[in-house]
JSON list of C-alpha atoms in Angstrom, two decimals:
[
{"chain": "R", "resi": 155, "resn": "GLU", "atom": "CA", "xyz": [2.07, 23.60, 9.36]},
{"chain": "R", "resi": 156, "resn": "ALA", "atom": "CA", "xyz": [1.69, 19.82, 9.35]},
{"chain": "R", "resi": 157, "resn": "GLN", "atom": "CA", "xyz": [4.16, 18.40, 6.89]},
{"chain": "R", "resi": 158, "resn": "VAL", "atom": "CA", "xyz": [6.64, 15.76, 5.86]},
{"chain": "R", "resi": 159, "resn": "THR", "atom": "CA", "xyz": [10.00, 17.15, 4.80]},
{"chain": "R", "resi": 160, "resn": "GLN", "atom": "CA", "xyz": [12.74, 15.46, 2.81]},
{"chain": "R", "resi": 161, "resn": "ASN", "atom": "CA", "xyz": [16.30, 16.51, 2.13]},
{"chain": "R", "resi": 162, "resn": "PRO", "atom": "CA", "xyz": [17.88, 16.88, -0.25]},
{"chain": "R", "resi": 163, "resn": "ARG", "atom": "CA", "xyz": [15.24, 17.45, -2.92]},
{"chain": "R", "resi": 164, "resn": "TYR", "atom": "CA", "xyz": [17.70, 16.75, -5.72]},
{"chain": "R", "resi": 165, "resn": "LEU", "atom": "CA", "xyz": [20.92, 14.76, -5.61]},
{"chain": "R", "resi": 166, "resn": "ILE", "atom": "CA", "xyz": [23.40, 13.65, -8.25]},
{"chain": "R", "resi": 167, "resn": "THR", "atom": "CA", "xyz": [26.05, 11.25, -7.02]},
{"chain": "R", "resi": 168, "resn": "VAL", "atom": "CA", "xyz": [28.41, 8.55, -8.27]},
{"chain": "R", "resi": 169, "resn": "THR", "atom": "CA", "xyz": [28.33, 4.80, -7.91]},
{"chain": "R", "resi": 170, "resn": "GLY", "atom": "CA", "xyz": [29.47, 3.57, -4.51]},
{"chain": "R", "resi": 171, "resn": "LYS", "atom": "CA", "xyz": [29.39, 6.85, -2.62]},
{"chain": "R", "resi": 172, "resn": "LYS", "atom": "CA", "xyz": [27.28, 6.40, 0.50]},
{"chain": "R", "resi": 173, "resn": "LEU", "atom": "CA", "xyz": [24.39, 8.79, 0.90]},
{"chain": "R", "resi": 174, "resn": "THR", "atom": "CA", "xyz": [21.51, 9.49, 3.26]},
{"chain": "R", "resi": 175, "resn": "VAL", "atom": "CA", "xyz": [18.16, 11.02, 2.43]},
{"chain": "R", "resi": 176, "resn": "THR", "atom": "CA", "xyz": [16.48, 12.46, 5.50]},
{"chain": "R", "resi": 177, "resn": "CYS", "atom": "CA", "xyz": [12.77, 12.43, 6.24]},
{"chain": "R", "resi": 178, "resn": "SER", "atom": "CA", "xyz": [11.08, 14.23, 9.09]},
{"chain": "R", "resi": 179, "resn": "GLN", "atom": "CA", "xyz": [7.43, 14.68, 10.08]},
{"chain": "R", "resi": 180, "resn": "ASN", "atom": "CA", "xyz": [5.93, 17.06, 12.62]},
{"chain": "R", "resi": 181, "resn": "MET", "atom": "CA", "xyz": [2.59, 15.31, 13.11]},
{"chain": "R", "resi": 182, "resn": "ASN", "atom": "CA", "xyz": [3.66, 12.85, 15.82]},
{"chain": "R", "resi": 183, "resn": "HIS", "atom": "CA", "xyz": [2.83, 9.99, 13.45]},
{"chain": "R", "resi": 184, "resn": "GLU", "atom": "CA", "xyz": [3.69, 6.40, 14.39]},
{"chain": "R", "resi": 185, "resn": "TYR", "atom": "CA", "xyz": [3.94, 5.05, 10.87]},
{"chain": "R", "resi": 186, "resn": "MET", "atom": "CA", "xyz": [6.49, 6.07, 8.25]},
{"chain": "R", "resi": 187, "resn": "SER", "atom": "CA", "xyz": [7.42, 4.62, 4.86]},
{"chain": "R", "resi": 188, "resn": "TRP", "atom": "CA", "xyz": [9.85, 5.06, 2.01]},
{"chain": "R", "resi": 189, "resn": "TYR", "atom": "CA", "xyz": [8.86, 4.58, -1.63]},
{"chain": "R", "resi": 190, "resn": "ARG", "atom": "CA", "xyz": [10.57, 4.83, -4.97]},
{"chain": "R", "resi": 191, "resn": "GLN", "atom": "CA", "xyz": [8.69, 5.83, -8.10]},
{"chain": "R", "resi": 192, "resn": "ASP", "atom": "CA", "xyz": [9.81, 4.79, -11.55]},
{"chain": "R", "resi": 193, "resn": "PRO", "atom": "CA", "xyz": [8.04, 5.35, -14.90]},
{"chain": "R", "resi": 194, "resn": "GLY", "atom": "CA", "xyz": [5.61, 2.56, -15.66]},
{"chain": "R", "resi": 195, "resn": "LEU", "atom": "CA", "xyz": [6.17, 0.89, -12.29]},
{"chain": "R", "resi": 196, "resn": "GLY", "atom": "CA", "xyz": [4.35, 3.24, -9.97]},
{"chain": "R", "resi": 197, "resn": "LEU", "atom": "CA", "xyz": [5.22, 3.61, -6.32]},
{"chain": "R", "resi": 198, "resn": "ARG", "atom": "CA", "xyz": [7.04, 0.70, -4.73]},
{"chain": "R", "resi": 199, "resn": "GLN", "atom": "CA", "xyz": [7.50, 0.48, -0.99]},
{"chain": "R", "resi": 200, "resn": "ILE", "atom": "CA", "xyz": [11.10, 0.11, 0.15]},
{"chain": "R", "resi": 201, "resn": "TYR", "atom": "CA", "xyz": [10.79, -0.01, 3.95]},
{"chain": "R", "resi": 202, "resn": "TYR", "atom": "CA", "xyz": [8.23, 0.95, 6.53]},
{"chain": "R", "resi": 203, "resn": "SER", "atom": "CA", "xyz": [8.26, 1.57, 10.25]},
{"chain": "R", "resi": 204, "resn": "MET", "atom": "CA", "xyz": [5.46, 0.99, 12.73]},
{"chain": "R", "resi": 205, "resn": "ASN", "atom": "CA", "xyz": [7.16, 2.96, 15.53]},
{"chain": "R", "resi": 206, "resn": "VAL", "atom": "CA", "xyz": [10.55, 3.80, 17.03]},
{"chain": "R", "resi": 207, "resn": "GLU", "atom": "CA", "xyz": [13.00, 0.91, 16.53]},
{"chain": "R", "resi": 208, "resn": "VAL", "atom": "CA", "xyz": [10.38, -1.09, 14.59]},
{"chain": "R", "resi": 209, "resn": "THR", "atom": "CA", "xyz": [11.03, -1.40, 10.86]},
{"chain": "R", "resi": 210, "resn": "ASP", "atom": "CA", "xyz": [10.15, -3.93, 8.17]},
{"chain": "R", "resi": 211, "resn": "LYS", "atom": "CA", "xyz": [10.93, -4.56, 4.54]},
{"chain": "R", "resi": 212, "resn": "GLY", "atom": "CA", "xyz": [8.60, -3.47, 1.79]},
{"chain": "R", "resi": 213, "resn": "ASP", "atom": "CA", "xyz": [8.65, -4.89, -1.70]},
{"chain": "R", "resi": 214, "resn": "VAL", "atom": "CA", "xyz": [12.03, -3.56, -2.90]},
{"chain": "R", "resi": 215, "resn": "PRO", "atom": "CA", "xyz": [14.40, -3.30, 0.11]},
{"chain": "R", "resi": 216, "resn": "GLU", "atom": "CA", "xyz": [17.60, -4.52, -1.57]},
{"chain": "R", "resi": 217, "resn": "GLY", "atom": "CA", "xyz": [20.37, -1.93, -1.49]},
{"chain": "R", "resi": 218, "resn": "TYR", "atom": "CA", "xyz": [18.68, 0.25, 1.12]},
{"chain": "R", "resi": 219, "resn": "LYS", "atom": "CA", "xyz": [18.82, 0.64, 4.89]},
{"chain": "R", "resi": 220, "resn": "VAL", "atom": "CA", "xyz": [16.64, 2.59, 7.29]},
{"chain": "R", "resi": 221, "resn": "SER", "atom": "CA", "xyz": [16.62, 3.47, 10.95]},
{"chain": "R", "resi": 222, "resn": "ARG", "atom": "CA", "xyz": [13.97, 4.84, 13.29]},
{"chain": "R", "resi": 223, "resn": "LYS", "atom": "CA", "xyz": [15.70, 6.13, 16.40]},
{"chain": "R", "resi": 224, "resn": "GLU", "atom": "CA", "xyz": [13.30, 9.02, 16.89]},
{"chain": "R", "resi": 225, "resn": "LYS", "atom": "CA", "xyz": [9.60, 9.13, 16.16]},
{"chain": "R", "resi": 226, "resn": "ARG", "atom": "CA", "xyz": [9.83, 12.11, 13.84]},
{"chain": "R", "resi": 227, "resn": "ASN", "atom": "CA", "xyz": [12.76, 10.95, 11.69]},
{"chain": "R", "resi": 228, "resn": "PHE", "atom": "CA", "xyz": [13.13, 8.07, 9.25]},
{"chain": "R", "resi": 229, "resn": "PRO", "atom": "CA", "xyz": [16.31, 8.38, 7.14]},
{"chain": "R", "resi": 230, "resn": "LEU", "atom": "CA", "xyz": [16.94, 6.27, 4.04]},
{"chain": "R", "resi": 231, "resn": "ILE", "atom": "CA", "xyz": [20.53, 5.11, 3.62]},
{"chain": "R", "resi": 232, "resn": "LEU", "atom": "CA", "xyz": [22.16, 3.89, 0.43]},
{"chain": "R", "resi": 233, "resn": "GLU", "atom": "CA", "xyz": [25.45, 2.33, 1.49]},
{"chain": "R", "resi": 234, "resn": "SER", "atom": "CA", "xyz": [26.75, 1.79, -2.03]},
{"chain": "R", "resi": 235, "resn": "PRO", "atom": "CA", "xyz": [24.45, 3.40, -4.59]},
{"chain": "R", "resi": 236, "resn": "SER", "atom": "CA", "xyz": [24.20, 1.97, -8.08]},
{"chain": "R", "resi": 237, "resn": "PRO", "atom": "CA", "xyz": [22.71, 3.43, -11.28]},
{"chain": "R", "resi": 238, "resn": "ASN", "atom": "CA", "xyz": [19.58, 1.25, -10.92]},
{"chain": "R", "resi": 239, "resn": "GLN", "atom": "CA", "xyz": [18.76, 3.23, -7.79]},
{"chain": "R", "resi": 240, "resn": "THR", "atom": "CA", "xyz": [18.27, 6.34, -9.87]},
{"chain": "R", "resi": 241, "resn": "SER", "atom": "CA", "xyz": [14.67, 7.21, -9.07]},
{"chain": "R", "resi": 242, "resn": "LEU", "atom": "CA", "xyz": [12.22, 9.58, -7.41]},
{"chain": "R", "resi": 243, "resn": "TYR", "atom": "CA", "xyz": [11.94, 8.82, -3.71]},
{"chain": "R", "resi": 244, "resn": "PHE", "atom": "CA", "xyz": [9.03, 9.67, -1.43]},
{"chain": "R", "resi": 245, "resn": "CYS", "atom": "CA", "xyz": [8.74, 9.49, 2.32]},
{"chain": "R", "resi": 246, "resn": "ALA", "atom": "CA", "xyz": [5.28, 9.18, 3.88]},
{"chain": "R", "resi": 247, "resn": "SER", "atom": "CA", "xyz": [3.79, 9.14, 7.36]},
{"chain": "R", "resi": 248, "resn": "SER", "atom": "CA", "xyz": [0.46, 8.31, 8.95]},
{"chain": "R", "resi": 249, "resn": "GLY", "atom": "CA", "xyz": [-0.91, 8.28, 12.47]},
{"chain": "R", "resi": 250, "resn": "SER", "atom": "CA", "xyz": [-2.60, 5.53, 14.46]},
{"chain": "R", "resi": 251, "resn": "GLY", "atom": "CA", "xyz": [-5.83, 7.48, 14.54]},
{"chain": "R", "resi": 252, "resn": "SER", "atom": "CA", "xyz": [-6.08, 7.42, 10.76]},
{"chain": "R", "resi": 253, "resn": "TRP", "atom": "CA", "xyz": [-3.46, 4.84, 9.99]},
{"chain": "R", "resi": 254, "resn": "ASN", "atom": "CA", "xyz": [-4.30, 4.54, 6.35]},
{"chain": "R", "resi": 255, "resn": "GLU", "atom": "CA", "xyz": [-4.11, 8.21, 5.40]},
{"chain": "R", "resi": 256, "resn": "GLN", "atom": "CA", "xyz": [-0.54, 8.65, 4.32]},
{"chain": "R", "resi": 257, "resn": "PHE", "atom": "CA", "xyz": [0.93, 12.13, 4.01]},
{"chain": "R", "resi": 258, "resn": "PHE", "atom": "CA", "xyz": [3.72, 12.26, 1.47]},
{"chain": "R", "resi": 259, "resn": "GLY", "atom": "CA", "xyz": [6.83, 14.38, 1.45]},
{"chain": "R", "resi": 260, "resn": "PRO", "atom": "CA", "xyz": [7.75, 16.45, -1.64]},
{"chain": "R", "resi": 261, "resn": "GLY", "atom": "CA", "xyz": [10.07, 13.82, -3.07]},
{"chain": "R", "resi": 262, "resn": "THR", "atom": "CA", "xyz": [13.81, 13.47, -3.66]},
{"chain": "R", "resi": 263, "resn": "ARG", "atom": "CA", "xyz": [15.09, 13.00, -7.17]},
{"chain": "R", "resi": 264, "resn": "LEU", "atom": "CA", "xyz": [18.24, 10.91, -7.06]},
{"chain": "R", "resi": 265, "resn": "THR", "atom": "CA", "xyz": [20.59, 10.29, -9.97]},
{"chain": "R", "resi": 266, "resn": "VAL", "atom": "CA", "xyz": [23.42, 7.81, -9.59]},
{"chain": "R", "resi": 267, "resn": "LEU", "atom": "CA", "xyz": [26.05, 8.03, -12.30]},
{"chain": "Y", "resi": 185, "resn": "GLN", "atom": "CA", "xyz": [4.32, -11.25, -5.41]},
{"chain": "Y", "resi": 186, "resn": "LYS", "atom": "CA", "xyz": [1.28, -9.10, -4.81]},
{"chain": "Y", "resi": 187, "resn": "GLU", "atom": "CA", "xyz": [0.26, -7.13, -7.88]},
{"chain": "Y", "resi": 188, "resn": "VAL", "atom": "CA", "xyz": [-2.01, -4.21, -8.53]},
{"chain": "Y", "resi": 189, "resn": "GLU", "atom": "CA", "xyz": [-2.86, -3.46, -12.15]},
{"chain": "Y", "resi": 190, "resn": "GLN", "atom": "CA", "xyz": [-4.27, -0.40, -13.82]},
{"chain": "Y", "resi": 191, "resn": "ASN", "atom": "CA", "xyz": [-4.62, 0.79, -17.39]},
{"chain": "Y", "resi": 192, "resn": "SER", "atom": "CA", "xyz": [-1.83, 3.31, -17.92]},
{"chain": "Y", "resi": 193, "resn": "GLY", "atom": "CA", "xyz": [-3.95, 5.51, -20.16]},
{"chain": "Y", "resi": 194, "resn": "PRO", "atom": "CA", "xyz": [-4.03, 8.26, -21.02]},
{"chain": "Y", "resi": 195, "resn": "LEU", "atom": "CA", "xyz": [-7.75, 8.31, -20.47]},
{"chain": "Y", "resi": 196, "resn": "SER", "atom": "CA", "xyz": [-9.27, 11.37, -22.08]},
{"chain": "Y", "resi": 197, "resn": "VAL", "atom": "CA", "xyz": [-12.76, 12.61, -21.22]},
{"chain": "Y", "resi": 198, "resn": "PRO", "atom": "CA", "xyz": [-14.54, 15.87, -22.05]},
{"chain": "Y", "resi": 199, "resn": "GLU", "atom": "CA", "xyz": [-15.25, 18.36, -19.29]},
{"chain": "Y", "resi": 200, "resn": "GLY", "atom": "CA", "xyz": [-18.45, 17.49, -17.44]},
{"chain": "Y", "resi": 201, "resn": "ALA", "atom": "CA", "xyz": [-18.33, 13.79, -18.32]},
{"chain": "Y", "resi": 202, "resn": "ILE", "atom": "CA", "xyz": [-17.86, 10.84, -15.97]},
{"chain": "Y", "resi": 203, "resn": "ALA", "atom": "CA", "xyz": [-14.34, 9.44, -15.78]},
{"chain": "Y", "resi": 204, "resn": "SER", "atom": "CA", "xyz": [-14.08, 5.77, -14.84]},
{"chain": "Y", "resi": 205, "resn": "LEU", "atom": "CA", "xyz": [-10.78, 4.41, -13.53]},
{"chain": "Y", "resi": 206, "resn": "ASN", "atom": "CA", "xyz": [-10.25, 0.72, -12.88]},
{"chain": "Y", "resi": 207, "resn": "CYS", "atom": "CA", "xyz": [-7.90, -1.36, -10.78]},
{"chain": "Y", "resi": 208, "resn": "THR", "atom": "CA", "xyz": [-7.47, -5.10, -10.17]},
{"chain": "Y", "resi": 209, "resn": "TYR", "atom": "CA", "xyz": [-5.38, -6.77, -7.48]},
{"chain": "Y", "resi": 210, "resn": "SER", "atom": "CA", "xyz": [-3.95, -10.23, -7.09]},
{"chain": "Y", "resi": 211, "resn": "ASP", "atom": "CA", "xyz": [-3.97, -10.82, -3.33]},
{"chain": "Y", "resi": 212, "resn": "ARG", "atom": "CA", "xyz": [-7.40, -12.14, -2.41]},
{"chain": "Y", "resi": 213, "resn": "GLY", "atom": "CA", "xyz": [-6.68, -11.45, 1.25]},
{"chain": "Y", "resi": 214, "resn": "SER", "atom": "CA", "xyz": [-6.34, -7.70, 0.72]},
{"chain": "Y", "resi": 215, "resn": "GLN", "atom": "CA", "xyz": [-8.42, -5.71, 3.15]},
{"chain": "Y", "resi": 216, "resn": "SER", "atom": "CA", "xyz": [-8.04, -2.01, 2.41]},
{"chain": "Y", "resi": 217, "resn": "PHE", "atom": "CA", "xyz": [-8.09, -0.08, -0.83]},
{"chain": "Y", "resi": 218, "resn": "PHE", "atom": "CA", "xyz": [-7.15, 3.49, -1.69]},
{"chain": "Y", "resi": 219, "resn": "TRP", "atom": "CA", "xyz": [-7.17, 5.95, -4.53]},
{"chain": "Y", "resi": 220, "resn": "TYR", "atom": "CA", "xyz": [-4.46, 8.63, -4.67]},
{"chain": "Y", "resi": 221, "resn": "ARG", "atom": "CA", "xyz": [-4.17, 11.52, -7.08]},
{"chain": "Y", "resi": 222, "resn": "GLN", "atom": "CA", "xyz": [-0.76, 12.74, -8.24]},
{"chain": "Y", "resi": 223, "resn": "TYR", "atom": "CA", "xyz": [-0.30, 15.90, -10.25]},
{"chain": "Y", "resi": 224, "resn": "SER", "atom": "CA", "xyz": [2.76, 16.06, -12.46]},
{"chain": "Y", "resi": 225, "resn": "GLY", "atom": "CA", "xyz": [5.85, 16.82, -10.39]},
{"chain": "Y", "resi": 226, "resn": "LYS", "atom": "CA", "xyz": [3.96, 16.59, -7.10]},
{"chain": "Y", "resi": 227, "resn": "SER", "atom": "CA", "xyz": [3.52, 14.01, -4.37]},
{"chain": "Y", "resi": 228, "resn": "PRO", "atom": "CA", "xyz": [0.49, 11.71, -4.13]},
{"chain": "Y", "resi": 229, "resn": "GLU", "atom": "CA", "xyz": [-2.52, 12.77, -2.10]},
{"chain": "Y", "resi": 230, "resn": "LEU", "atom": "CA", "xyz": [-5.28, 10.52, -0.79]},
{"chain": "Y", "resi": 231, "resn": "ILE", "atom": "CA", "xyz": [-8.70, 10.90, -2.42]},
{"chain": "Y", "resi": 232, "resn": "MET", "atom": "CA", "xyz": [-10.68, 7.91, -1.19]},
{"chain": "Y", "resi": 233, "resn": "SER", "atom": "CA", "xyz": [-10.37, 4.82, 0.95]},
{"chain": "Y", "resi": 234, "resn": "ILE", "atom": "CA", "xyz": [-12.76, 1.86, 0.87]},
{"chain": "Y", "resi": 235, "resn": "TYR", "atom": "CA", "xyz": [-12.86, -1.32, 2.94]},
{"chain": "Y", "resi": 236, "resn": "SER", "atom": "CA", "xyz": [-16.23, -2.99, 2.27]},
{"chain": "Y", "resi": 237, "resn": "ASN", "atom": "CA", "xyz": [-17.89, -4.25, -0.86]},
{"chain": "Y", "resi": 238, "resn": "GLY", "atom": "CA", "xyz": [-20.12, -1.70, -2.52]},
{"chain": "Y", "resi": 239, "resn": "ASP", "atom": "CA", "xyz": [-19.95, 1.99, -3.22]},
{"chain": "Y", "resi": 240, "resn": "LYS", "atom": "CA", "xyz": [-18.55, 4.88, -1.21]},
{"chain": "Y", "resi": 241, "resn": "GLU", "atom": "CA", "xyz": [-19.29, 8.42, -2.28]},
{"chain": "Y", "resi": 242, "resn": "ASP", "atom": "CA", "xyz": [-17.46, 11.63, -1.41]},
{"chain": "Y", "resi": 243, "resn": "GLY", "atom": "CA", "xyz": [-18.51, 14.67, -3.39]},
{"chain": "Y", "resi": 244, "resn": "ARG", "atom": "CA", "xyz": [-17.86, 14.06, -7.07]},
{"chain": "Y", "resi": 245, "resn": "PHE", "atom": "CA", "xyz": [-15.90, 10.88, -6.33]},
{"chain": "Y", "resi": 246, "resn": "THR", "atom": "CA", "xyz": [-17.31, 7.37, -5.93]},
{"chain": "Y", "resi": 247, "resn": "ALA", "atom": "CA", "xyz": [-15.18, 4.36, -5.10]},
{"chain": "Y", "resi": 248, "resn": "GLN", "atom": "CA", "xyz": [-16.54, 0.90, -5.87]},
{"chain": "Y", "resi": 249, "resn": "LEU", "atom": "CA", "xyz": [-15.18, -2.34, -4.43]},
{"chain": "Y", "resi": 250, "resn": "ASN", "atom": "CA", "xyz": [-15.90, -5.92, -5.46]},
{"chain": "Y", "resi": 251, "resn": "LYS", "atom": "CA", "xyz": [-13.73, -8.30, -3.45]},
{"chain": "Y", "resi": 252, "resn": "ALA", "atom": "CA", "xyz": [-15.07, -11.40, -5.18]},
{"chain": "Y", "resi": 253, "resn": "SER", "atom": "CA", "xyz": [-13.84, -10.04, -8.52]},
{"chain": "Y", "resi": 254, "resn": "GLN", "atom": "CA", "xyz": [-10.77, -8.43, -6.92]},
{"chain": "Y", "resi": 255, "resn": "TYR", "atom": "CA", "xyz": [-11.72, -5.17, -8.54]},
{"chain": "Y", "resi": 256, "resn": "VAL", "atom": "CA", "xyz": [-11.86, -1.58, -7.34]},
{"chain": "Y", "resi": 257, "resn": "SER", "atom": "CA", "xyz": [-12.86, 1.45, -9.37]},
{"chain": "Y", "resi": 258, "resn": "LEU", "atom": "CA", "xyz": [-13.06, 5.21, -9.06]},
{"chain": "Y", "resi": 259, "resn": "LEU", "atom": "CA", "xyz": [-15.74, 7.29, -10.76]},
{"chain": "Y", "resi": 260, "resn": "ILE", "atom": "CA", "xyz": [-15.30, 11.04, -11.11]},
{"chain": "Y", "resi": 261, "resn": "ARG", "atom": "CA", "xyz": [-18.53, 12.83, -11.96]},
{"chain": "Y", "resi": 262, "resn": "ASP", "atom": "CA", "xyz": [-18.67, 16.21, -13.68]},
{"chain": "Y", "resi": 263, "resn": "SER", "atom": "CA", "xyz": [-14.98, 15.94, -14.56]},
{"chain": "Y", "resi": 264, "resn": "GLN", "atom": "CA", "xyz": [-13.04, 19.20, -14.51]},
{"chain": "Y", "resi": 265, "resn": "PRO", "atom": "CA", "xyz": [-9.75, 20.12, -16.20]},
{"chain": "Y", "resi": 266, "resn": "SER", "atom": "CA", "xyz": [-8.30, 20.36, -12.67]},
{"chain": "Y", "resi": 267, "resn": "ASP", "atom": "CA", "xyz": [-8.93, 16.61, -12.32]},
{"chain": "Y", "resi": 268, "resn": "SER", "atom": "CA", "xyz": [-6.26, 15.97, -14.95]},
{"chain": "Y", "resi": 269, "resn": "ALA", "atom": "CA", "xyz": [-3.64, 13.96, -13.09]},
{"chain": "Y", "resi": 270, "resn": "THR", "atom": "CA", "xyz": [-2.38, 10.43, -12.57]},
{"chain": "Y", "resi": 271, "resn": "TYR", "atom": "CA", "xyz": [-4.58, 8.29, -10.33]},
{"chain": "Y", "resi": 272, "resn": "LEU", "atom": "CA", "xyz": [-2.90, 5.61, -8.26]},
{"chain": "Y", "resi": 273, "resn": "CYS", "atom": "CA", "xyz": [-4.70, 2.59, -6.86]},
{"chain": "Y", "resi": 274, "resn": "ALA", "atom": "CA", "xyz": [-3.18, 1.17, -3.65]},
{"chain": "Y", "resi": 275, "resn": "VAL", "atom": "CA", "xyz": [-3.90, -1.94, -1.64]},
{"chain": "Y", "resi": 276, "resn": "ILE", "atom": "CA", "xyz": [-2.92, -3.09, 1.84]},
{"chain": "Y", "resi": 277, "resn": "GLY", "atom": "CA", "xyz": [-2.55, -6.82, 2.11]},
{"chain": "Y", "resi": 278, "resn": "ASP", "atom": "CA", "xyz": [-1.00, -7.53, 5.45]},
{"chain": "Y", "resi": 279, "resn": "ASN", "atom": "CA", "xyz": [-2.30, -7.52, 8.99]},
{"chain": "Y", "resi": 280, "resn": "TYR", "atom": "CA", "xyz": [-0.17, -4.60, 10.11]},
{"chain": "Y", "resi": 281, "resn": "GLY", "atom": "CA", "xyz": [-1.72, -2.29, 7.57]},
{"chain": "Y", "resi": 282, "resn": "GLN", "atom": "CA", "xyz": [1.42, -0.60, 6.37]},
{"chain": "Y", "resi": 283, "resn": "ASN", "atom": "CA", "xyz": [2.62, -2.77, 3.49]},
{"chain": "Y", "resi": 284, "resn": "PHE", "atom": "CA", "xyz": [1.11, -0.69, 0.70]},
{"chain": "Y", "resi": 285, "resn": "VAL", "atom": "CA", "xyz": [1.19, -2.00, -2.87]},
{"chain": "Y", "resi": 286, "resn": "PHE", "atom": "CA", "xyz": [0.53, 0.60, -5.56]},
{"chain": "Y", "resi": 287, "resn": "GLY", "atom": "CA", "xyz": [-0.56, 0.16, -9.13]},
{"chain": "Y", "resi": 288, "resn": "PRO", "atom": "CA", "xyz": [1.35, 1.92, -11.93]},
{"chain": "Y", "resi": 289, "resn": "GLY", "atom": "CA", "xyz": [-1.30, 4.64, -12.19]},
{"chain": "Y", "resi": 290, "resn": "THR", "atom": "CA", "xyz": [-3.73, 5.83, -14.86]},
{"chain": "Y", "resi": 291, "resn": "ARG", "atom": "CA", "xyz": [-3.17, 9.21, -16.44]},
{"chain": "Y", "resi": 292, "resn": "LEU", "atom": "CA", "xyz": [-6.44, 11.14, -16.82]},
{"chain": "Y", "resi": 293, "resn": "SER", "atom": "CA", "xyz": [-6.83, 14.10, -19.13]},
{"chain": "Y", "resi": 294, "resn": "VAL", "atom": "CA", "xyz": [-10.02, 16.17, -18.92]},
{"chain": "Y", "resi": 295, "resn": "LEU", "atom": "CA", "xyz": [-10.47, 18.22, -22.06]},
{"chain": "Y", "resi": 296, "resn": "PRO", "atom": "CA", "xyz": [-12.10, 21.68, -21.80]}
]
């Protein structure tokens, strides 16, 4: 089954404790993105990647890091999480053949205390 | 800062009516426009994409784009209760085609 998977789906952590949210896709897609969704603000792009080792900042990259060492994986790293990073996070991927059709993962709900 | 604006709603329409959802964007250079549907607690899914001025129809959905007015809309004909969801407008502004900017979404409620 073609899908984007994220882990964990739910996470409660404390301020300053480094964490990684994994994202993996099995569709051989070139493009991957991370978004956060907050009430009233909609989806905001954090980082995106055009291909392996190629990443760029979205609209809200502060406090986040990403890496793209393999085509299928695009982890989101919070080196020192803060309460304002409490949010619902989505990973998405799309292929060069239909570059605009993003497939979204199920989401990760993160709470930083 | 590129912005995409939508009425937050809720927009309530009776079953069988036409639902009209609107979106405006600030970046005049934007090239590609999308409508996503998001059910409560679920991830967004693409409904329509549109790139040229005018109308694009797909089943009960019609997307309309007016680049001069920086306006894109989504019409849902014969609305069904299953259409009740939040509808997100998204715009791509850059040449690479991956810097998506989303609006805050409009919540649609279709009343039986």
